[in-house]
Coordinates of C-alpha atoms in Angstrom, one line a residue:
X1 CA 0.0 0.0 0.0
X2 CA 1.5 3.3 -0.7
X3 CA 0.8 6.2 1.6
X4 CA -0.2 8.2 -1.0
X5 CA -3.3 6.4 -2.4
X6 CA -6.3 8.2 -2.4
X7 CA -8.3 5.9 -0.5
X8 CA -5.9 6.1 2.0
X9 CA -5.4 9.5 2.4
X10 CA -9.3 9.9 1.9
X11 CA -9.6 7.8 5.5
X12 CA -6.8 9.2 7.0
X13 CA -8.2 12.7 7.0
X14 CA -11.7 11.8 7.7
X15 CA -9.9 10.2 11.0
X16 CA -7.7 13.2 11.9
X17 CA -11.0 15.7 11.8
X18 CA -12.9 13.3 14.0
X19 CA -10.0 13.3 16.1
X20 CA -9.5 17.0 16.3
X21 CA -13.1 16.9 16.9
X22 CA -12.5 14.9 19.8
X23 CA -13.7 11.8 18.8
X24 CA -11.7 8.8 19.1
X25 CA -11.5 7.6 15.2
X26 CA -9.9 4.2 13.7
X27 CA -9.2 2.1 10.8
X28 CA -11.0 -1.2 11.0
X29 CA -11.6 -4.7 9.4
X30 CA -10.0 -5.9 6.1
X31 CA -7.5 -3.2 5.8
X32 CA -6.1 -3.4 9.0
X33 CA -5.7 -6.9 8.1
X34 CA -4.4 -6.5 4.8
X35 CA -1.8 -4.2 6.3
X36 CA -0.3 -6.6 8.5
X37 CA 0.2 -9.2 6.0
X38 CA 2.0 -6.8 3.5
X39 CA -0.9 -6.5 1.6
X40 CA -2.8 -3.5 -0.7
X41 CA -6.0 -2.8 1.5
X42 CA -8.8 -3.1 -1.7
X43 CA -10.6 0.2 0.7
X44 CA -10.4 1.7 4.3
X45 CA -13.4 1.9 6.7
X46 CA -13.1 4.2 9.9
X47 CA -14.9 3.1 13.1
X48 CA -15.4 6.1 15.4
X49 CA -17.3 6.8 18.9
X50 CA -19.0 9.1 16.7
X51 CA -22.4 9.3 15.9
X52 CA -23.9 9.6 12.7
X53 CA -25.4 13.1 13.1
X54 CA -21.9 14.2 14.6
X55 CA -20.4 12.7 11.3
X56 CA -22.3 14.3 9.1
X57 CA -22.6 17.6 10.8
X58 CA -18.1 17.6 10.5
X59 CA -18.8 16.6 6.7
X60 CA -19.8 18.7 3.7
X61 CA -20.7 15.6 2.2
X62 CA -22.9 12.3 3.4
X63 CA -25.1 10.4 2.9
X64 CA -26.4 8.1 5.6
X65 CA -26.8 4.4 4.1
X66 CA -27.3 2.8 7.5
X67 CA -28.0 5.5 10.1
X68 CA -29.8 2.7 12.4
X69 CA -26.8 0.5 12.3
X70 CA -24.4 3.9 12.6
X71 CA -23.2 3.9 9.1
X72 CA -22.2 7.0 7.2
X73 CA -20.6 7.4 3.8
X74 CA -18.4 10.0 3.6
X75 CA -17.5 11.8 0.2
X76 CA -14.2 13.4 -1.0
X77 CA -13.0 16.0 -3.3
X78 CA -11.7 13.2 -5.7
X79 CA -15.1 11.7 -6.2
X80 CA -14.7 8.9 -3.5
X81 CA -16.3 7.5 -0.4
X82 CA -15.4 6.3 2.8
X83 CA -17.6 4.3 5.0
X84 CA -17.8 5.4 8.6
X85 CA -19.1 3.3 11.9
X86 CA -20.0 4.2 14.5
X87 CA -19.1 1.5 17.6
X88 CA -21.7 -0.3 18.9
X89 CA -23.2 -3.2 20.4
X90 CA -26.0 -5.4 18.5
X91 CA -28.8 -6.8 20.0
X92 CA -30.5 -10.2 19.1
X93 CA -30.4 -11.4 15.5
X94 CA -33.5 -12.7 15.1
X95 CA -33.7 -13.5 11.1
X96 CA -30.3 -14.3 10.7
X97 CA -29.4 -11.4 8.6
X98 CA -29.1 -8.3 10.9
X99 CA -29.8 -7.3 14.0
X100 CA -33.0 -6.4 15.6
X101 CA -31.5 -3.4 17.6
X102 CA -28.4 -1.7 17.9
X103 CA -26.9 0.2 20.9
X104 CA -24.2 2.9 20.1
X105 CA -21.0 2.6 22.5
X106 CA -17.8 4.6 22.7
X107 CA -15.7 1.3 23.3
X108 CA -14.1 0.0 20.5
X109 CA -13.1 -3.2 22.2
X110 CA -17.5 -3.6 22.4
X111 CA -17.2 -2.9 19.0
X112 CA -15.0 -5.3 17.9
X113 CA -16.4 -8.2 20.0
X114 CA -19.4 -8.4 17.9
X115 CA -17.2 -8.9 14.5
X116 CA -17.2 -11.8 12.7
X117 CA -13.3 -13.2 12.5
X118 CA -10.2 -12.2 14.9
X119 CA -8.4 -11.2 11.6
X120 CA -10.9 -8.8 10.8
X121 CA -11.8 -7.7 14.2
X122 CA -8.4 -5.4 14.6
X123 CA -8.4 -2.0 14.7
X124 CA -5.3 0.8 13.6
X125 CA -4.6 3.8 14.9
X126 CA -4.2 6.0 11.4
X127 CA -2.3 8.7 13.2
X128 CA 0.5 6.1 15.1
X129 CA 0.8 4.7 11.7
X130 CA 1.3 7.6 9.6
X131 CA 4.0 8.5 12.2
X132 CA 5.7 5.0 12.7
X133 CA 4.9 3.1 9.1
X134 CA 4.7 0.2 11.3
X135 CA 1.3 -1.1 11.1
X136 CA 1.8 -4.1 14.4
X137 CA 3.0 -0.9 16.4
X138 CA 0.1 0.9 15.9
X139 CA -2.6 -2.1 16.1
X140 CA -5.0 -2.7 18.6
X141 CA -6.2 -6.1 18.7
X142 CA -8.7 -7.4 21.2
X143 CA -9.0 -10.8 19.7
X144 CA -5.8 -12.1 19.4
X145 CA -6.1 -11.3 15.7
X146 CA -2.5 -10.7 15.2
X147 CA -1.9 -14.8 16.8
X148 CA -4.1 -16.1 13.9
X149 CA -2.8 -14.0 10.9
X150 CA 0.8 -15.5 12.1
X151 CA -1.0 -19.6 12.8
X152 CA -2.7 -18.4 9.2
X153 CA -6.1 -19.2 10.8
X154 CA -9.7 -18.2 10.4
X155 CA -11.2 -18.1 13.7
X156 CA -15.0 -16.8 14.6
X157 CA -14.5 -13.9 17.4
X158 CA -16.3 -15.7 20.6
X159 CA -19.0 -18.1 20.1
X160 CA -19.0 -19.6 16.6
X161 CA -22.1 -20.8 17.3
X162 CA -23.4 -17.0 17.7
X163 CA -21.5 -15.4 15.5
X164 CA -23.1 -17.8 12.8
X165 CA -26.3 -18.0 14.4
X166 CA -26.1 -14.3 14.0
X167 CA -25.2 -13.6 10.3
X168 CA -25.7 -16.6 8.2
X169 CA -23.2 -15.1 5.4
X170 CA -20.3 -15.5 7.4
X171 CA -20.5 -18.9 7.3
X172 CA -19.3 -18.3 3.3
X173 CA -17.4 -15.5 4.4
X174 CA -15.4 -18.1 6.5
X175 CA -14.3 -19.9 3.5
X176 CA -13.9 -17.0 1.2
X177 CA -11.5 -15.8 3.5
X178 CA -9.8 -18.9 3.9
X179 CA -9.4 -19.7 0.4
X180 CA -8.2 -16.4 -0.7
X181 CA -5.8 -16.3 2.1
X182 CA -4.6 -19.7 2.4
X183 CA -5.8 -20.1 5.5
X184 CA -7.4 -23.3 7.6
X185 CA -10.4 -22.8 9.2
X186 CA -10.4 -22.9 12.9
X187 CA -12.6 -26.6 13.9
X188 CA -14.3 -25.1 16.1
X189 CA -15.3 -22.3 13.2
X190 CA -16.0 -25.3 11.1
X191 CA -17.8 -27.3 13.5
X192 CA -20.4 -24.6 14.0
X193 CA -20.3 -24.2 10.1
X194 CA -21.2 -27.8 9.8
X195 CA -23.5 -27.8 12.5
X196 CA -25.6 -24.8 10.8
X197 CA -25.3 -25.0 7.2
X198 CA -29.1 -26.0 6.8
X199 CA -29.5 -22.6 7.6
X200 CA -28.1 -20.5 5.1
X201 CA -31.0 -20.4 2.9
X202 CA -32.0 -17.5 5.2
X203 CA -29.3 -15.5 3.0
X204 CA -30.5 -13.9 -0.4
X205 CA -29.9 -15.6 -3.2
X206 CA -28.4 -12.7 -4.7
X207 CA -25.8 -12.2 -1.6
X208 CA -24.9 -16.1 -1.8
X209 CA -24.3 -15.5 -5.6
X210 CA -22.2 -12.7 -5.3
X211 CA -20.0 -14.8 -2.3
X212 CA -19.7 -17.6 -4.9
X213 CA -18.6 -15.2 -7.5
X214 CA -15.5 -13.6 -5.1
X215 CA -14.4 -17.2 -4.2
X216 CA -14.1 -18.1 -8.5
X217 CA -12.4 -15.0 -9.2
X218 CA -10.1 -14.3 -6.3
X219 CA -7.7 -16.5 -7.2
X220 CA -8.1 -20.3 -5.3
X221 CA -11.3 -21.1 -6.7
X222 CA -10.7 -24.5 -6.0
X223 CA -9.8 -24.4 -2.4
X224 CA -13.1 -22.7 -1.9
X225 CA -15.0 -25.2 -3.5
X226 CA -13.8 -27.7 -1.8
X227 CA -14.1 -25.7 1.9
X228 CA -17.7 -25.6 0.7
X229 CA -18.1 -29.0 0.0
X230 CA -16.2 -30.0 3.2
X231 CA -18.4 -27.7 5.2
X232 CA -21.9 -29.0 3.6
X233 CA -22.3 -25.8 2.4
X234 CA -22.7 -26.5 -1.1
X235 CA -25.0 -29.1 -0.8
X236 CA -27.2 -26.4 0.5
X237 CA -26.2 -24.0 -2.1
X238 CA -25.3 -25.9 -5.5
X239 CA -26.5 -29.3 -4.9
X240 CA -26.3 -29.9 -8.9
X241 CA -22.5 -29.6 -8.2
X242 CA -22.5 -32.1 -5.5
X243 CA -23.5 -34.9 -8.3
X244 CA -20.4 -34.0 -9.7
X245 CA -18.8 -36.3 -7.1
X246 CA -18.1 -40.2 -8.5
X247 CA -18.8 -39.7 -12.0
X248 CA -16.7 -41.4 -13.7
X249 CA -15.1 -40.1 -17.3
X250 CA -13.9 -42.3 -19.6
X251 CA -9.6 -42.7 -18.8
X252 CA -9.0 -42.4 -23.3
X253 CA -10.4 -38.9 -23.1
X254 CA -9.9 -37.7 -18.8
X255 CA -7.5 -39.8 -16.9
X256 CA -7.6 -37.4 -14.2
X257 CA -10.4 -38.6 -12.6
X258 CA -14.0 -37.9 -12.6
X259 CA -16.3 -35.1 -13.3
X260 CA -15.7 -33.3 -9.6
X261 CA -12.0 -33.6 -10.1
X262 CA -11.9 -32.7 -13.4
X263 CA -13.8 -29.2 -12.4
X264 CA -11.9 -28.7 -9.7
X265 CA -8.9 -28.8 -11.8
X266 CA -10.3 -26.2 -13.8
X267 CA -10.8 -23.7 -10.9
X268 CA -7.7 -24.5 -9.7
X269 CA -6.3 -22.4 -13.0
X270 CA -8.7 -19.5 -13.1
X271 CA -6.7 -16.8 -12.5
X272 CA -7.2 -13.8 -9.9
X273 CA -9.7 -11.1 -11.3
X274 CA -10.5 -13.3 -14.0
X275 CA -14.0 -12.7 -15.9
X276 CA -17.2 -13.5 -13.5
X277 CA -18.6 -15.1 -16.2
X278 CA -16.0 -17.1 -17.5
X279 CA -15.4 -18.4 -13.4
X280 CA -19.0 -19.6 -14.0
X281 CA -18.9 -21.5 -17.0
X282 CA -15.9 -23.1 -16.3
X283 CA -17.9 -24.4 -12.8
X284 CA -20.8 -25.7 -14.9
X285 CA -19.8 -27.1 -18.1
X286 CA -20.1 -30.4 -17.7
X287 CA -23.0 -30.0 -14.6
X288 CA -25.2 -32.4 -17.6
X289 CA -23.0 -35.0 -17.0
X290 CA -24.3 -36.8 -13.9
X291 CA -28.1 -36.4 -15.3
X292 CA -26.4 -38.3 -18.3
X293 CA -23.6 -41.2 -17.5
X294 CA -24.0 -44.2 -19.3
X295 CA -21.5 -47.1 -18.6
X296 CA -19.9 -48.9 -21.1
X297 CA -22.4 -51.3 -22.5
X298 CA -20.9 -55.1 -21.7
X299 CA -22.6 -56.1 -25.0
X300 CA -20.2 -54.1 -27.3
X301 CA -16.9 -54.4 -27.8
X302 CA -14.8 -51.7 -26.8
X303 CA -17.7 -49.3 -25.8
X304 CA -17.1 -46.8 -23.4
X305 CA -18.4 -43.9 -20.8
X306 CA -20.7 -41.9 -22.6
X307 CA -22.5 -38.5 -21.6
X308 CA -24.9 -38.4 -25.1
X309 CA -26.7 -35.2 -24.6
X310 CA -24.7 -33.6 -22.1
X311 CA -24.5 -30.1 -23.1
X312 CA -28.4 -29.6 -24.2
X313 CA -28.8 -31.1 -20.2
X314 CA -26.2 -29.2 -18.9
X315 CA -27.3 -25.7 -20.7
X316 CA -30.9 -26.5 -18.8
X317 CA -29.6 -27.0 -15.3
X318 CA -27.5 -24.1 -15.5
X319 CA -30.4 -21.8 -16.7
X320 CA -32.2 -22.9 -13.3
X321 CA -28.9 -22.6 -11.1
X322 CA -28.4 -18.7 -12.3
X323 CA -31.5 -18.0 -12.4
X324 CA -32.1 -19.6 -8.7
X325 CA -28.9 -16.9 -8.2
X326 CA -30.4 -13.6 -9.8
X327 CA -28.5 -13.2 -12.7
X328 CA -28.7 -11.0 -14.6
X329 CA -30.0 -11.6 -18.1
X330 CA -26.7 -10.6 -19.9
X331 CA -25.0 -12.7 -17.8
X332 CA -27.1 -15.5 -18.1
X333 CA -27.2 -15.7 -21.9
X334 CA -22.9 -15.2 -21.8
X335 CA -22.6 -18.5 -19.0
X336 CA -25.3 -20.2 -20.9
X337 CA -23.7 -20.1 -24.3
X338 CA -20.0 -21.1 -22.9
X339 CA -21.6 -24.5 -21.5
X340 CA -23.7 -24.8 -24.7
X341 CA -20.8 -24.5 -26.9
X342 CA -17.6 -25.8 -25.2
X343 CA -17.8 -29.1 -27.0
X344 CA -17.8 -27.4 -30.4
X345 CA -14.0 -26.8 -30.3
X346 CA -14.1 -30.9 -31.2
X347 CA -15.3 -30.1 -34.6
X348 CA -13.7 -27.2 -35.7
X349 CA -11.0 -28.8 -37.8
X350 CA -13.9 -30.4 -39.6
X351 CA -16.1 -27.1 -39.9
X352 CA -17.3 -25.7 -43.4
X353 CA -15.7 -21.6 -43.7
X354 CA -19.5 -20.5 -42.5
X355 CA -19.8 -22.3 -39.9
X356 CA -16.1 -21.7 -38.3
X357 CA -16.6 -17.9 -39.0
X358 CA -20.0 -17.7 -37.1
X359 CA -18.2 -19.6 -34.7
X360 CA -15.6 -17.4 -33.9
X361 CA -17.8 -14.1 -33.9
X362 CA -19.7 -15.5 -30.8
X363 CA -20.1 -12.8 -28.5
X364 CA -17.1 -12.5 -26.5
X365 CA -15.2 -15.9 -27.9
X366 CA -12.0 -14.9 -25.9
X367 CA -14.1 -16.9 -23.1
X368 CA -15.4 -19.3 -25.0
X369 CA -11.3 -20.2 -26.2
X370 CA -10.0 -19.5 -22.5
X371 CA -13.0 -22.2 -21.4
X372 CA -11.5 -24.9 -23.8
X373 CA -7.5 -23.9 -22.8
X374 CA -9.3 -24.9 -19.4
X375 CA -11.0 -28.1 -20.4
X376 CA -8.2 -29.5 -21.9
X377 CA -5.4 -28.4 -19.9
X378 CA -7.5 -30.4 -16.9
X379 CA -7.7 -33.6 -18.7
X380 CA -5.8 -34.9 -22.1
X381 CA -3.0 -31.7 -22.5
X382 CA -3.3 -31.5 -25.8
X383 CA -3.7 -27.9 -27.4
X384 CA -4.0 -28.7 -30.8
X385 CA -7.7 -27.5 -31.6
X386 CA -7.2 -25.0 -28.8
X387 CA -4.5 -23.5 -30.9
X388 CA -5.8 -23.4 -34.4
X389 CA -9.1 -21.6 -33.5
X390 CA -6.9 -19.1 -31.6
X391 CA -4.6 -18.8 -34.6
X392 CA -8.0 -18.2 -36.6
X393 CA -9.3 -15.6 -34.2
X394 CA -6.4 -13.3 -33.9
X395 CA -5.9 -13.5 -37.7
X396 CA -8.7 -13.3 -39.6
X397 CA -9.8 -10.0 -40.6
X398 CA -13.7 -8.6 -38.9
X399 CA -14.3 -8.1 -42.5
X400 CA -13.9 -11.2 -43.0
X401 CA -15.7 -12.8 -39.9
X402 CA -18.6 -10.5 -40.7
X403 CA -18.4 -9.1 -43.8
X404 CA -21.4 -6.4 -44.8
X405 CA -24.5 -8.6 -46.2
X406 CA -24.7 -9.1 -49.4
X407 CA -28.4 -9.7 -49.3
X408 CA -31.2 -8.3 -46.8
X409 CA -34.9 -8.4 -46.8
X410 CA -35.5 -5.2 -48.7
X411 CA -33.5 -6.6 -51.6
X412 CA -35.5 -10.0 -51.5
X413 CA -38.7 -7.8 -51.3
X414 CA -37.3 -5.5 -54.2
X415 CA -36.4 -8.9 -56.7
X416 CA -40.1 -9.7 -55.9
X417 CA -40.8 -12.2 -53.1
X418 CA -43.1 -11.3 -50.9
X419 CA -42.5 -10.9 -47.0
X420 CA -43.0 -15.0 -45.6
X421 CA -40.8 -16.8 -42.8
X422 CA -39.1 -18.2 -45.1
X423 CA -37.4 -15.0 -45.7
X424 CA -35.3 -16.0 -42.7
X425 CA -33.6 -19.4 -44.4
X426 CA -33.4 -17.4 -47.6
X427 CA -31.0 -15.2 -45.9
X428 CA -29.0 -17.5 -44.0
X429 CA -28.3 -19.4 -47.1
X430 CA -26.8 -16.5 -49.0
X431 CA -24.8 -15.5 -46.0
X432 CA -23.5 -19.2 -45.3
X433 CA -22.5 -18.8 -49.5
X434 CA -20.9 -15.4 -48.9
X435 CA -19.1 -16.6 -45.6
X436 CA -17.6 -19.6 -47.8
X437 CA -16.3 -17.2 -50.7
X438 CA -18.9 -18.6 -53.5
X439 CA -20.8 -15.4 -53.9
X440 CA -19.3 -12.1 -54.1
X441 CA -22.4 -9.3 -55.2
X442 CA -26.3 -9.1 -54.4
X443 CA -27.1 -11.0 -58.0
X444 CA -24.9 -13.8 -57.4
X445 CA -27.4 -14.0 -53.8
X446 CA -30.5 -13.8 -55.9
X447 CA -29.3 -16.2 -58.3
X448 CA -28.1 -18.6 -55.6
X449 CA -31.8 -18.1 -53.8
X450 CA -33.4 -18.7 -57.2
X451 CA -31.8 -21.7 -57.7
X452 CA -32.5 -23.1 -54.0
X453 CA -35.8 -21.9 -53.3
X454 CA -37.5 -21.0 -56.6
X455 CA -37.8 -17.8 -58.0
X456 CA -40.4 -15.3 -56.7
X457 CA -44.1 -15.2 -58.0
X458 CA -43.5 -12.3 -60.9
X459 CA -41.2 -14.7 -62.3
X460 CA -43.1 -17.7 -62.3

């Protein structure tokens, strides 16, 4: 973290005017923690004595997103906000989302103790640590925070019982953290994880989407999945996935195992901040498989595993996973098509000029080539197909992928058809003969068309 980022310096004077204003004022959570592991804080949150209408009367600009819970958002001059809490102590958390009541305190060690993890339940002194650059020196920790970042261990602050009982998110917070960090999960932490992950349908889908999302892209996709599965939290959460487990592949094609491993292995490779969407397909393309395993039949020599329809399967079970998860419709139709078409790559050496160019202009067919590097880099190795259609995206001129039609509708009205639905094959034939190079102007269209489908009625 440099001292100079704007976040940073954003926080720290937000801190030093509540101090001056005789307020004791901290940094708290994920970027204390960040800044004892050597690590760029992603934003900085104060925690002050504070309250709200004492924050916003020392700031030109608020906005008060959780005034019950003591939260204030704090504008700069560069455009950006800070969050700022006030300390306090929650009552009972009756729905397992958020607390019923909320009592402001001026003790940050209260404060702290109703937190969810030790190594986000630290607090830093901005002003000792813009004096000292040491962040440990100017820590205070009431958890033994500081013990756990060093035995690389997620821990629940108190109770784990409670603190899950209380916020059923942290139970996937536990293992998001743990992933991304390296980190083992504390057994008691996972215990009471085990113990309650019935529960968590009481989060939103769309919070439980966007946790699952974090874990894919943050860089140990796998680890998290597996935490998840350990915990019998996905069970809960992606049961479709859990079929995964014990499906066996045929060895020819995936001698690393079966369907679970051979996702896993995908996830392993996603890289950090990869695309959202390309996280997702690469965790669903081959969900169809389970719903379609068929042994080798004892009958014919040489058969083996089959999965015979298990895209068209797999594209339906995904439409009801993300759609179960709020997604939205852009994203949907992007996940969709990657599972729909990441079996197409088999063919490609085989496909006609048409059909390979209206292959590669798929929307966004870096994913749908980074999906298949995946897939075959987590079973057989071999690049080959991989390669050539990357060779033929990078090379081939747009013009060339989509070339200006020769032919619309207005010119097959003009040559005299009349407006019908089969206007729509019409078309598609002349482009499919202007993708392949047989056709070059609108009369060699009309002549193709005429020769295909007849000519229109004037003619006749």
């Amino acid at each position: 973290m440099q001292p100079a980022d704007a976040q940073y310096q954003a926080a720290l004077h937000i801190a030093q005017c509540l101090r001056q204003a005789g307020h004791a004022a901290y940094f708290a959570g994920g970027c204390v923690r960040d800044l004892l592991l050597n690590l760029t804080p992603k934003d900085f949150d104060v925690a002050t004595c504070a309250t709200p209408d004492i924050v916003q009367s020392l700031f030109p600009k608020t906005l008060a997103v959780g005034a019950h819970f003591g939260v204030v958002l704090v504008s700069d001059e560069n455009g950006g906000t800070t969050e700022v809490a006030t300390f306090r102590h929650d009552g009972a958390y009756t729905d397992g989302r958020r607390p019923d009541a909320v009592r402001f305190s001026t003790d940050p060690k209260e404060d702290v103790l109703r937190r969810d993890f030790t190594i986000n339940g630290m607090l830093l002194d901005p002003i000792l640590y813009e004096e000292t650059k040491d962040p440990a020196a100017a820590t205070l920790d009431f958890v033994h925070g500081r013990d756990d970042l060093a035995a690389h261990t997620i821990r629940a602050i108190g109770d784990p019982t409670l603190r899950f009982a209380e916020d059923k998110l942290r139970m996937l917070r536990a293992v998001r953290f743990a992933a991304r960090l390296n980190f083992e999960i504390d057994p008691r932490t996972m215990a009471a994880i085990q113990a309650q992950a019935t529960t968590i349908d009481l989060v939103s889908n769309e919070r439980i989407r966007d946790e699952l999302t974090k874990m894919l892209i943050e860089g140990h996709a796998r680890r998290a999945f597996e935490l998840l599965d350990d915990s019998g939290l996905l069970v809960q959460i992606l049961p479709e996935a859990i079929k995964m487990h014990g499906v066996a592949q045929p060895p020819e094609f995936h001698p690393e195992g079966d369907v679970w491993t051979h996702t896993m292995l995908l996830l392993e490779q996603l890289p950090p901040n990869c695309s959202p969407n390309l996280a997702w397909g690469a965790l669903l393309h081959d969900i169809g498989k389970p719903a379609t395993f068929r042994p080798p039949d004892p009958h014919k020599a040489n058969d083996r595993i089959r999965f015979n329809g298990h895209v068209e399967v797999g594209v339906r079970i995904a439409e009801v996973v993300l759609a179960r998860l709020r997604f939205s419709n852009e994203d949907t139709a992007q996940i969709v098509a990657l599972v729909h078409n990441h079996m197409r790559f088999g063919d490609i050496l085989q496909m006609k000029q048409s059909t390979l160019k209206r292959f590669l202009r798929l929307p966004y067919f870096d994913e749908h080539l980074a999906l298949h590097r995946l897939d075959c880099t987590s079973c057989h190795g071999d690049l080959t197909l991989y390669n050539f259609a990357k060779q033929q995206y990078e090379t081939a001129p747009p013009e060339h992928i989509r070339p200006a039609l020769l032919l619309t509708g207005r010119d097959l009205i003009a040559a005299g058809y009349p407006p019908s639905p089969q206007f729509k094959p019409m078309l598609e034939a002349a482009e499919d003969a202007q993708l392949e190079g047989t056709i070059h102007t609108t009369e060699d269209a009309l002549r193709l068309l005429e020769a295909r489908f007849g000519p229109p009625p004037a003619k006749r």
